[in-house]
XYZ file of C-alpha atoms in Angstrom:
693
model
C -51.354 21.828 -19.259
C -47.779 20.344 -19.075
C -46.352 19.226 -22.363
C -43.071 17.623 -23.208
C -41.539 19.442 -26.204
C -38.459 18.343 -28.180
C -36.786 20.409 -30.785
C -33.821 19.839 -33.118
C -32.091 22.662 -31.360
C -32.104 20.784 -27.997
C -28.445 20.008 -27.141
C -27.904 16.779 -25.273
C -25.606 17.340 -22.314
C -22.901 14.795 -21.839
C -24.089 11.843 -19.853
C -22.464 11.020 -16.515
C -21.211 7.626 -15.659
C -21.623 5.777 -12.292
C -18.259 3.851 -11.754
C -18.515 2.935 -8.174
C -21.027 2.602 -5.265
C -21.031 1.778 -1.594
C -24.004 1.752 0.821
C -25.545 0.474 4.044
C -29.279 -0.349 3.672
C -31.521 -2.481 5.830
C -30.742 -6.137 5.198
C -27.845 -5.517 2.754
C -24.418 -3.882 2.784
C -23.415 -5.123 -0.748
C -25.009 -5.498 -4.081
C -25.225 -9.306 -4.227
C -27.138 -9.469 -0.956
C -29.424 -6.435 -1.906
C -30.272 -8.213 -5.253
C -30.949 -11.495 -3.582
C -33.328 -9.714 -1.217
C -35.151 -7.903 -3.900
C -35.629 -11.001 -6.093
C -36.856 -13.108 -3.124
C -39.284 -10.415 -2.047
C -37.474 -10.093 1.299
C -38.976 -7.695 3.738
C -35.990 -6.079 5.538
C -38.120 -4.133 8.011
C -38.353 -5.352 11.521
C -39.604 -4.554 14.923
C -37.912 -1.780 16.739
C -35.660 -2.966 19.490
C -37.001 -2.361 22.996
C -33.891 -0.543 24.078
C -34.786 2.286 21.747
C -37.980 3.087 23.831
C -36.058 3.726 27.159
C -37.594 6.330 29.341
C -34.232 8.216 29.443
C -34.609 8.692 25.642
C -37.799 10.584 26.026
C -40.226 7.651 25.609
C -42.204 7.991 28.786
C -45.827 6.977 28.545
C -45.847 5.189 25.228
C -48.326 2.375 24.876
C -47.306 -1.192 23.801
C -49.071 -0.745 20.393
C -47.087 2.539 19.877
C -43.851 0.505 20.449
C -44.799 -2.218 18.144
C -44.068 -0.027 15.007
C -41.639 -1.475 12.450
C -38.551 -0.009 11.032
C -35.475 -0.627 8.889
C -32.004 -1.085 10.567
C -28.657 -1.328 9.050
C -26.409 -4.178 10.315
C -23.557 -2.186 11.892
C -22.711 -0.639 15.123
C -22.825 3.144 14.260
C -20.924 4.044 17.494
C -17.992 1.874 16.513
C -15.429 3.752 14.506
C -11.591 3.406 13.847
C -10.600 7.028 14.746
C -6.849 6.118 14.322
C -7.346 5.174 10.639
C -8.929 8.580 9.865
C -6.527 10.568 12.012
C -9.211 11.780 14.443
C -8.515 12.645 18.133
C -11.006 11.203 20.778
C -12.138 14.800 21.618
C -12.814 15.520 17.959
C -14.468 12.175 17.334
C -16.959 12.772 20.136
C -18.411 15.902 18.354
C -18.742 14.083 14.875
C -22.051 12.885 13.857
C -22.068 9.118 13.030
C -23.641 9.958 9.744
C -20.356 11.756 8.826
C -18.369 8.940 10.208
C -20.156 6.385 8.017
C -19.960 8.688 5.023
C -16.121 8.705 5.435
C -16.200 4.883 5.365
C -18.465 4.658 2.401
C -16.386 7.148 0.448
C -13.345 4.937 0.929
C -15.388 1.835 -0.114
C -16.938 3.546 -3.155
C -13.565 4.514 -4.437
C -12.404 0.872 -3.998
C -15.436 -0.374 -5.707
C -14.568 2.020 -8.617
C -10.969 0.732 -8.669
C -9.609 4.245 -7.976
C -6.761 4.392 -5.320
C -7.648 7.073 -2.865
C -4.230 8.620 -3.001
C -4.845 9.586 -6.619
C -7.368 12.129 -5.457
C -4.951 14.275 -3.575
C -4.605 17.711 -4.977
C -7.311 17.211 -7.680
C -10.415 18.960 -8.226
C -12.651 16.044 -7.224
C -16.027 17.005 -5.796
C -17.810 15.874 -2.725
C -21.630 16.372 -2.699
C -23.491 15.087 0.435
C -27.172 15.212 1.254
C -28.561 14.590 4.689
C -31.701 15.587 6.719
C -31.448 14.656 10.332
C -29.064 16.171 12.928
C -30.141 14.198 15.895
C -26.589 13.697 17.087
C -26.307 17.317 17.699
C -29.478 17.115 19.888
C -27.885 14.307 21.919
C -24.716 16.355 22.433
C -26.889 19.303 23.686
C -28.823 16.912 25.997
C -25.521 15.611 27.272
C -24.289 19.166 27.869
C -20.679 20.102 28.715
C -19.029 23.330 29.537
C -15.906 22.864 27.480
C -14.759 25.869 25.613
C -15.521 25.948 21.908
C -18.226 23.273 22.181
C -20.659 25.163 19.802
C -17.972 25.407 17.141
C -17.139 21.729 17.572
C -20.809 20.672 17.317
C -21.069 22.702 14.080
C -17.983 21.202 12.613
C -18.951 17.679 13.552
C -22.661 17.702 12.893
C -23.361 20.058 9.886
C -24.180 18.594 6.527
C -21.554 20.893 4.966
C -18.838 19.678 7.230
C -19.711 16.027 6.500
C -18.701 16.765 2.839
C -15.824 18.842 3.897
C -14.330 16.163 6.099
C -14.355 13.777 3.175
C -12.608 16.283 1.022
C -10.031 17.033 3.749
C -9.183 13.314 4.370
C -8.612 12.670 0.569
C -6.987 16.053 -0.013
C -9.449 17.211 -2.803
C -9.904 20.799 -3.805
C -12.961 20.646 -6.081
C -16.560 21.824 -5.294
C -17.631 20.437 -1.873
C -21.257 20.957 -0.792
C -23.647 19.849 1.860
C -27.363 19.750 0.745
C -30.368 19.549 2.969
C -33.673 18.919 1.037
C -35.468 16.396 3.104
C -36.145 13.193 1.458
C -34.605 14.143 -1.855
C -31.274 15.263 -0.369
C -29.260 12.399 -1.837
C -30.785 13.001 -5.331
C -30.083 16.723 -5.021
C -26.508 15.863 -4.283
C -26.290 13.613 -7.234
C -27.894 16.304 -9.427
C -25.180 18.814 -8.199
C -22.449 16.382 -9.096
C -23.871 16.094 -12.563
C -23.943 19.782 -13.098
C -20.318 20.129 -11.823
C -19.165 17.388 -14.162
C -20.793 18.791 -17.068
C -19.460 22.280 -16.473
C -15.934 20.807 -16.236
C -15.521 22.086 -12.621
C -14.471 18.623 -11.605
C -13.516 15.269 -13.222
C -14.819 13.034 -10.401
C -17.510 13.342 -7.901
C -18.444 11.543 -4.749
C -22.222 12.057 -4.290
C -24.770 10.589 -2.059
C -26.397 10.822 1.293
C -26.895 9.610 4.953
C -29.788 9.049 7.215
C -29.257 7.705 10.713
C -32.002 7.673 13.269
C -30.231 7.973 16.739
C -33.256 8.684 18.872
C -36.952 7.915 18.801
C -39.210 10.290 17.039
C -42.542 9.955 18.631
C -44.167 12.756 16.603
C -43.341 11.109 13.419
C -44.952 7.909 14.562
C -48.221 9.703 15.259
C -47.901 11.570 11.955
C -47.737 8.282 10.084
C -49.879 5.953 11.976
C -52.104 3.980 9.645
C -49.861 4.156 6.552
C -49.737 0.284 6.442
C -53.312 0.374 5.227
C -52.403 2.230 2.236
C -50.498 -0.687 0.599
C -49.382 0.865 -2.620
C -45.649 1.026 -1.750
C -45.342 0.293 1.977
C -43.718 2.988 4.155
C -42.683 1.971 7.496
C -41.716 4.283 10.357
C -38.125 5.429 9.621
C -34.914 3.875 8.552
C -31.068 3.972 9.000
C -29.391 4.181 5.494
C -26.455 5.656 3.789
C -25.162 5.455 0.096
C -22.502 7.092 -2.022
C -21.690 6.868 -5.688
C -18.668 7.664 -7.650
C -19.394 9.742 -10.877
C -17.315 10.738 -13.913
C -18.136 12.034 -17.304
C -18.771 9.197 -19.687
C -15.943 10.215 -21.960
C -13.451 10.126 -19.085
C -14.790 6.865 -17.741
C -14.344 5.204 -21.006
C -10.905 6.665 -21.460
C -9.840 5.367 -17.985
C -11.297 1.959 -18.797
C -13.683 2.071 -15.796
C -16.418 -0.338 -15.061
C -19.499 1.725 -15.871
C -22.477 0.505 -13.764
C -24.868 2.839 -15.397
C -25.205 6.266 -17.056
C -27.150 9.319 -15.836
C -28.669 10.665 -19.074
C -30.782 13.360 -17.539
C -31.582 15.105 -14.262
C -34.470 17.445 -13.403
C -35.667 19.196 -10.290
C -38.547 21.502 -9.370
C -40.102 23.046 -6.356
C -43.634 22.856 -5.102
C -43.786 26.496 -4.452
C -47.468 26.813 -5.468
C -48.699 24.301 -2.962
C -50.975 25.501 -0.215
C -48.118 24.953 2.336
C -44.579 23.579 2.523
C -44.475 19.863 2.302
C -47.705 19.419 0.441
C -46.909 17.812 -2.905
C -48.618 18.848 -6.246
C -49.077 16.952 -9.401
C -47.644 19.745 -11.656
C -44.625 20.289 -9.438
C -43.593 16.617 -9.520
C -44.330 16.297 -13.200
C -42.203 19.248 -14.028
C -39.168 17.472 -12.418
C -39.743 14.441 -14.576
C -40.218 16.537 -17.750
C -37.075 18.487 -16.989
C -35.165 15.190 -16.690
C -36.629 13.988 -20.088
C -35.589 17.199 -21.667
C -32.156 17.168 -20.188
C -31.673 13.588 -21.519
C -33.152 14.550 -24.941
C -35.706 11.623 -24.695
C -39.340 11.361 -25.290
C -41.669 9.880 -22.475
C -42.364 6.817 -24.649
C -38.792 5.714 -24.586
C -38.817 5.177 -20.744
C -40.386 1.808 -19.721
C -39.736 1.677 -15.992
C -40.091 4.205 -13.171
C -38.631 3.532 -9.795
C -41.111 5.535 -7.757
C -40.528 7.604 -4.574
C -43.504 5.947 -2.950
C -44.051 7.763 0.353
C -46.738 5.406 1.497
C -49.000 8.229 2.530
C -52.637 8.852 1.704
C -51.731 12.166 -0.017
C -48.270 11.504 -1.500
C -48.806 8.300 -3.520
C -51.971 9.362 -5.535
C -50.286 12.665 -6.333
C -47.104 10.931 -7.447
C -48.831 8.377 -9.647
C -50.858 11.183 -11.255
C -47.846 13.188 -11.927
C -46.017 10.134 -13.412
C -49.004 9.523 -15.667
C -49.028 13.035 -16.803
C -45.324 13.393 -17.507
C -44.973 9.878 -19.184
C -48.233 10.343 -21.154
C -49.641 7.098 -19.770
C -53.216 7.975 -20.922
C -52.208 9.581 -24.287
C -52.468 6.412 -26.164
C -48.885 6.901 -27.458
C -47.404 4.195 -25.357
C -47.228 0.699 -26.870
C -46.629 -1.016 -23.533
C -47.734 -0.312 -19.838
C -45.392 1.758 -17.782
C -43.745 -0.381 -15.019
C -43.677 1.278 -11.568
C -42.003 -0.007 -8.565
C -40.441 1.199 -5.269
C -37.747 -0.236 -3.068
C -39.249 1.285 0.033
C -41.546 -1.757 0.331
C -38.453 -3.882 0.908
C -36.305 -1.512 3.092
C -38.511 1.292 4.253
C -38.740 5.065 3.506
C -34.872 5.741 3.808
C -35.730 9.418 4.029
C -32.795 11.566 2.744
C -31.201 8.442 1.041
C -34.375 7.411 -0.835
C -33.081 8.695 -4.162
C -29.775 6.918 -3.831
C -31.424 3.689 -2.860
C -33.764 3.800 -5.770
C -30.708 4.410 -8.032
C -28.943 1.360 -6.554
C -31.963 -0.765 -7.250
C -31.970 0.250 -10.929
C -28.170 -0.262 -11.324
C -28.575 -3.824 -10.093
C -31.514 -4.408 -12.551
C -29.198 -3.223 -15.239
C -26.456 -5.601 -14.281
C -28.838 -8.605 -14.043
C -31.200 -7.744 -16.810
C -34.364 -8.137 -14.658
C -36.858 -5.948 -12.769
C -37.427 -7.459 -9.257
C -40.976 -8.254 -8.048
C -42.760 -5.569 -6.056
C -43.344 -6.339 -2.524
C -46.708 -5.738 -0.736
C -49.099 -5.613 -3.624
C -52.058 -7.411 -2.152
C -54.212 -4.462 -1.631
C -53.933 -1.383 -3.913
C -55.360 2.113 -3.059
C -58.680 2.367 -4.881
C -58.154 6.058 -5.140
C -55.228 5.622 -7.596
C -55.785 5.183 -11.291
C -53.574 2.151 -12.304
C -54.728 1.987 -15.977
C -51.791 1.808 -18.354
C -49.425 1.021 -15.295
C -47.802 -2.353 -14.374
C -46.678 -3.246 -10.902
C -44.693 -6.467 -11.322
C -45.729 -9.276 -8.865
C -43.095 -11.519 -10.319
C -39.611 -10.703 -11.754
C -39.804 -9.217 -15.206
C -37.080 -9.675 -17.844
C -35.931 -6.143 -18.739
C -35.058 -5.720 -22.346
C -35.079 -1.992 -22.099
C -32.160 0.321 -21.336
C -33.762 3.315 -19.789
C -35.436 3.952 -16.383
C -36.386 6.934 -14.329
C -35.901 7.395 -10.565
C -37.969 9.841 -8.658
C -37.185 11.259 -5.198
C -39.400 13.857 -3.588
C -38.599 15.894 -0.353
C -40.728 17.037 2.484
C -39.363 20.456 1.728
C -41.228 20.443 -1.658
C -37.926 19.764 -3.657
C -38.723 17.229 -6.461
C -36.030 15.431 -8.280
C -35.999 12.911 -11.189
C -33.106 10.913 -12.789
C -33.045 9.215 -16.151
C -30.696 6.182 -16.059
C -29.377 4.297 -19.000
C -27.889 0.734 -19.244
C -24.621 0.656 -21.186
C -23.137 -2.309 -23.120
C -19.887 -3.352 -21.308
C -16.840 -1.995 -22.926
C -14.640 -4.425 -24.892
C -11.600 -3.027 -23.228
C -11.187 -2.757 -19.535
C -8.668 -1.781 -16.889
C -7.409 -5.290 -16.942
C -4.096 -5.496 -19.000
C -4.591 -7.829 -22.003
C -2.034 -10.119 -20.576
C -4.101 -10.680 -17.496
C -7.056 -11.851 -19.797
C -4.867 -14.644 -21.184
C -4.122 -17.814 -19.235
C -1.744 -16.892 -16.385
C 0.288 -19.411 -14.463
C -0.448 -17.794 -11.096
C -2.870 -15.151 -9.731
C -1.489 -12.868 -7.073
C -3.941 -11.233 -4.731
C -2.329 -8.462 -2.546
C -4.041 -6.995 0.480
C -2.894 -4.617 3.258
C -4.278 -2.684 6.226
C -3.206 -0.469 8.964
C -3.753 -2.963 11.822
C -3.823 -6.821 12.214
C -7.538 -6.816 12.869
C -8.165 -4.792 9.652
C -6.071 -7.160 7.695
C -7.977 -10.164 9.008
C -11.286 -8.446 8.198
C -10.095 -7.671 4.651
C -9.088 -11.202 4.096
C -12.604 -12.331 5.057
C -14.142 -9.958 2.559
C -11.871 -11.433 -0.182
C -12.996 -14.933 0.799
C -16.650 -13.849 0.615
C -16.235 -12.166 -2.866
C -14.342 -15.134 -4.308
C -17.012 -17.613 -2.934
C -19.567 -15.672 -5.081
C -17.678 -16.352 -8.247
C -19.269 -18.923 -10.564
C -17.258 -21.556 -12.450
C -18.520 -20.018 -15.715
C -17.086 -16.728 -14.815
C -13.743 -18.131 -15.902
C -10.313 -16.779 -15.744
C -11.101 -13.304 -17.109
C -13.034 -12.288 -13.915
C -10.523 -13.763 -11.634
C -7.668 -11.981 -13.400
C -9.590 -8.556 -13.392
C -10.352 -9.206 -9.571
C -6.546 -9.583 -8.756
C -5.582 -6.704 -11.015
C -8.126 -4.399 -9.354
C -6.808 -5.524 -5.922
C -3.380 -4.614 -7.079
C -3.869 -1.420 -8.900
C -7.291 -0.023 -7.760
C -6.718 -0.025 -3.912
C -4.488 1.949 -1.602
C -1.735 -0.170 -0.287
C -0.612 0.296 3.332
C 2.742 -0.154 4.766
C 1.989 -1.411 8.246
C 0.486 -4.786 7.460
C 0.798 -6.536 3.974
C 0.086 -9.978 2.755
C -0.664 -11.907 -0.502
C -2.458 -14.945 -1.637
C -1.199 -16.901 -4.570
C -2.918 -19.675 -6.740
C -3.450 -20.963 -10.112
C -7.183 -20.689 -9.876
C -10.072 -19.591 -7.776
C -10.005 -22.713 -5.490
C -6.296 -22.347 -4.805
C -6.637 -18.630 -4.032
C -9.463 -19.399 -1.595
C -7.429 -22.191 0.030
C -4.535 -19.799 0.396
C -6.705 -17.347 2.137
C -8.404 -19.831 4.353
C -5.312 -21.588 5.488
C -2.575 -18.973 6.389
C 0.018 -21.403 7.606
C 0.053 -23.426 4.434
C -0.471 -20.670 1.833
C 2.566 -18.561 2.231
C 0.638 -15.828 3.881
C 2.447 -14.909 7.036
C 0.591 -14.143 10.192
C -0.032 -10.421 10.811
C 2.538 -10.293 13.647
C 5.154 -11.516 11.264
C 4.545 -9.152 8.466
C 4.206 -5.906 10.224
C 6.636 -3.360 9.000
C 7.606 -1.047 11.867
C 10.142 0.979 10.117
C 8.232 2.385 7.295
C 6.388 5.548 7.858
C 5.997 7.800 4.894
C 3.652 10.469 3.513
C 5.083 10.584 -0.032
C 5.253 7.943 -2.693
C 6.958 4.700 -2.190
C 10.569 4.877 -3.118
C 11.351 2.476 -5.974
C 14.738 1.554 -7.455
C 15.409 -0.629 -10.504
C 18.549 -2.830 -10.393
C 19.785 -4.555 -13.491
C 22.208 -7.430 -13.115
C 24.961 -8.455 -15.463
C 26.353 -11.529 -17.163
C 26.011 -14.814 -15.126
C 22.340 -14.803 -14.286
C 21.061 -16.250 -17.541
C 19.847 -19.683 -18.331
C 18.284 -21.247 -21.369
C 14.548 -20.547 -21.759
C 14.620 -17.669 -19.268
C 11.467 -15.597 -19.516
C 9.759 -18.081 -21.932
C 6.742 -18.618 -19.662
C 6.344 -14.860 -19.251
C 6.629 -14.418 -23.038
C 3.785 -16.765 -23.551
C 1.409 -15.422 -20.897
C 2.039 -11.622 -20.822
C 1.245 -9.678 -23.934
C 2.983 -6.544 -22.523
C 6.270 -8.314 -21.895
C 6.024 -10.141 -25.360
C 5.452 -6.880 -27.199
C 8.736 -5.306 -25.782
C 10.692 -8.592 -26.239
C 9.578 -8.771 -29.906
C 10.646 -5.110 -30.316
C 14.220 -5.808 -29.061
C 14.352 -9.029 -31.091
C 13.530 -7.179 -34.378
C 16.492 -4.874 -33.700
C 18.710 -7.806 -32.926
C 17.732 -9.652 -36.123
C 18.334 -6.482 -38.229
C 21.720 -5.639 -36.484
C 23.146 -8.994 -35.622
C 21.173 -11.445 -37.644
C 20.203 -13.455 -34.618
C 16.765 -14.600 -33.599
C 16.536 -14.569 -29.825
C 13.363 -16.651 -29.828
C 15.348 -19.678 -30.901
C 17.254 -19.394 -27.461
C 14.123 -18.538 -25.579
C 12.580 -21.850 -26.802
C 15.647 -23.969 -26.293
C 15.064 -26.436 -23.694
C 18.727 -27.295 -23.251
C 20.506 -25.725 -20.362
C 23.174 -23.922 -22.330
C 23.383 -20.185 -22.879
C 23.333 -19.049 -26.506
C 24.004 -15.211 -27.100
C 23.771 -14.627 -23.364
C 24.603 -10.887 -23.514
C 21.827 -10.196 -26.034
C 19.276 -12.354 -24.173
C 20.006 -10.638 -20.841
C 19.528 -7.282 -22.228
C 16.363 -8.291 -23.986
C 14.995 -9.717 -20.832
C 15.974 -6.673 -18.791
C 14.537 -4.070 -21.395
C 11.265 -6.104 -21.660
C 10.773 -6.281 -17.888
C 11.630 -2.592 -17.548
C 9.081 -1.442 -19.931
C 6.399 -4.033 -18.635
C 6.712 -2.624 -15.221
C 6.610 0.971 -16.324
C 3.553 0.349 -18.483
C 1.877 -1.183 -15.502
C 2.596 2.186 -13.513
C 5.696 0.899 -11.558
C 8.360 3.455 -12.238
C 11.723 4.117 -10.577
C 11.684 7.263 -8.562
C 14.694 6.797 -6.382
C 17.525 5.431 -8.492
C 18.397 3.057 -11.427
C 21.542 0.927 -10.958
C 23.198 -1.372 -13.456
C 26.038 -3.865 -12.856
C 28.278 -4.795 -15.677
C 26.166 -5.668 -18.763
C 23.121 -4.331 -16.736
C 24.549 -0.810 -17.173
C 23.218 -0.906 -20.717
C 19.660 -1.635 -19.728
C 20.053 0.999 -16.980
C 21.153 3.579 -19.475
C 18.019 2.882 -21.663
C 15.782 3.201 -18.451
C 17.367 6.752 -17.907
C 16.935 7.677 -21.583
C 20.692 7.894 -22.248
C 20.529 5.190 -24.846
C 17.936 4.462 -27.464
C 16.902 0.987 -28.019
C 18.687 0.741 -31.329
C 21.950 2.167 -30.001
C 21.844 -0.191 -27.031
C 21.404 -3.217 -29.234
C 24.305 -2.087 -31.496
C 26.535 -1.661 -28.366
C 25.623 -5.143 -26.996
C 26.100 -6.729 -30.480
C 29.514 -5.071 -30.787
C 30.496 -6.185 -27.219
C 29.549 -9.680 -28.129
C 31.422 -9.830 -31.435
C 34.574 -7.958 -30.439
C 35.067 -8.896 -26.895
C 32.887 -11.694 -25.520
C 33.364 -14.107 -28.397
C 37.085 -13.719 -28.308
C 37.513 -14.431 -24.581
C 37.980 -17.767 -22.973
C 35.962 -19.010 -20.052
C 36.298 -16.964 -16.878
C 34.982 -16.502 -13.501
C 34.025 -13.661 -11.084
C 35.465 -13.476 -7.544
C 33.715 -11.746 -4.653
C 36.157 -10.166 -2.193
C 35.140 -9.180 1.290
C 37.549 -6.116 1.384
C 37.596 -2.442 0.927
C 38.821 -0.607 -2.225
C 42.435 -0.060 -0.842
C 42.999 -3.636 0.039
C 41.373 -4.962 -3.127
C 43.549 -2.713 -5.285
C 46.646 -4.054 -3.428
C 45.735 -7.524 -3.964
C 45.127 -7.031 -7.563
C 48.491 -5.341 -7.937
C 50.232 -8.214 -6.199
C 48.466 -10.682 -8.323
C 49.202 -8.856 -11.598
C 52.908 -8.405 -10.588
C 53.248 -12.133 -9.859
C 51.426 -13.038 -12.997
C 53.602 -10.906 -15.281
C 56.853 -12.211 -13.555
C 55.716 -15.684 -14.153
C 55.108 -14.856 -17.936
C 58.615 -13.196 -18.265
C 60.352 -16.152 -16.487
């Protein structure tokens, strides 16, 4: 008999944080849409398009009732791919499985969702773990048949699971553990489990993990295998589905240190193999229960602490009764130790089986429930299988408020590979990636966006519009500031096409995005930068001007709205007060247009701006230049002068030179050095002769 034992010696492994996700599921490509579908009991499974039953695709002789089967489809054209963006030649692209292509796209989106610029991964030990099952594209290539040399190698490089992961690693330039995993329906969960192990073993600091499942040709045998499953009606499984999903994972300590938005935490992971079953693919109660118990032990939790299980839910006459029995056994449903019924659900009723992505799909559902604090109603619960014992279990027919924080996610493969995840909801961190200044009332919000082509820029702009339209009025300025901050610091910025939207609030930002001609956003054809093509970091220079640029109240608005700038200005001012006995805030708040202590104020402004930008990650890597008084700020930027020394120098300059001089002007001469020196000499000579005469 299986028992769950806990000892004081059990060492809890470090949890793993999920900080970003991206997916394509039937009926939804984003979290807001998926959640809406789940809460509204939307069935995202539809009738298979007639074009998929073409005779040339091997569907000769199918009856109409056989063609009426339903399936889940994702809302994208899987044959459309921007090969230029990914640096792939047409020949190479022709051999790459659409599953691998879509995984590339999702890896980019997942990193953006996590607020991690893709270029930051280059040369790091980040991991890529991908789980798939089908390799139908390879079959299609073989059917098409060509005699080009090296075709077999190209098929392998384009269609194997391992190379799907390797292609992501190669594009981002990562050097950490990279693996392709094939385990049937539990492939994506196995990939996530591998990522957890690598993170805990400190072999990597970040992992991209998930899976793909695209059905590129009819699978008649599968239809006959599963005919009649709709009568089961515990968790409906339809024929087959097109799905993909990826998650970005970090150790919790690293995620907190980096200020990441933690969507949920993986507390435990367990896996097992049904090696004692009568044949491969036949599930067993003990085998599935062992995976659940292993996850509980890994998480150092008791079965009673878990209140909700997102089931695998195959929808088969054999699979579901065994899974429910295994869940009852592992979570002690009949032991009398549970104070409340164990809630069981499955997303498959909404979107279909999802095959190798089933574990990732269940994980996404739980993450959304954690965000919204509710367990969605279960679809298709009218008739339950009388062979299943539901005592002590609850299948929610309406949305349930979720006050708990722990949930399990099961995923079982046709290979006999069983997996189970324990997820935990976390309290949002008080601190975030958003600078404290951006959480204050700012005069303007700046939303930058860029792309490699005009069409991509237009598409990205539409996505920003859609995202901002989902904002609620009660979200306030904090969320808007965080959104703009993430767009500035958490995305890769391209040189080819760049634009910005500026506004004082959400409505103004939306107006700016929706009306290019009036918003200051230039048309793509006007902003294309044809001259910049770089592979290294963007060259940045800092230029510090001198006397003459100042005005009363300069920087006052920035002082009031940006705590970073204010902190450095106050630091300078404290030195000025101690050394010169002058409070620069008096000048800063003066509404009269007359400069007071201009040299000190210019330096304070330049020093504060310098450190504000550097704290935000903008650092000079090309050169630092100062003109006249600006040379002092430039010297501090280079580390030549300390702040205290710089203030003493400026104060001495003011006291001994500037205050003793009368009014003067600066002249700009359009001449070279030789001619300028000659003009100065003639002027000086004439001036001296006039004085002597």
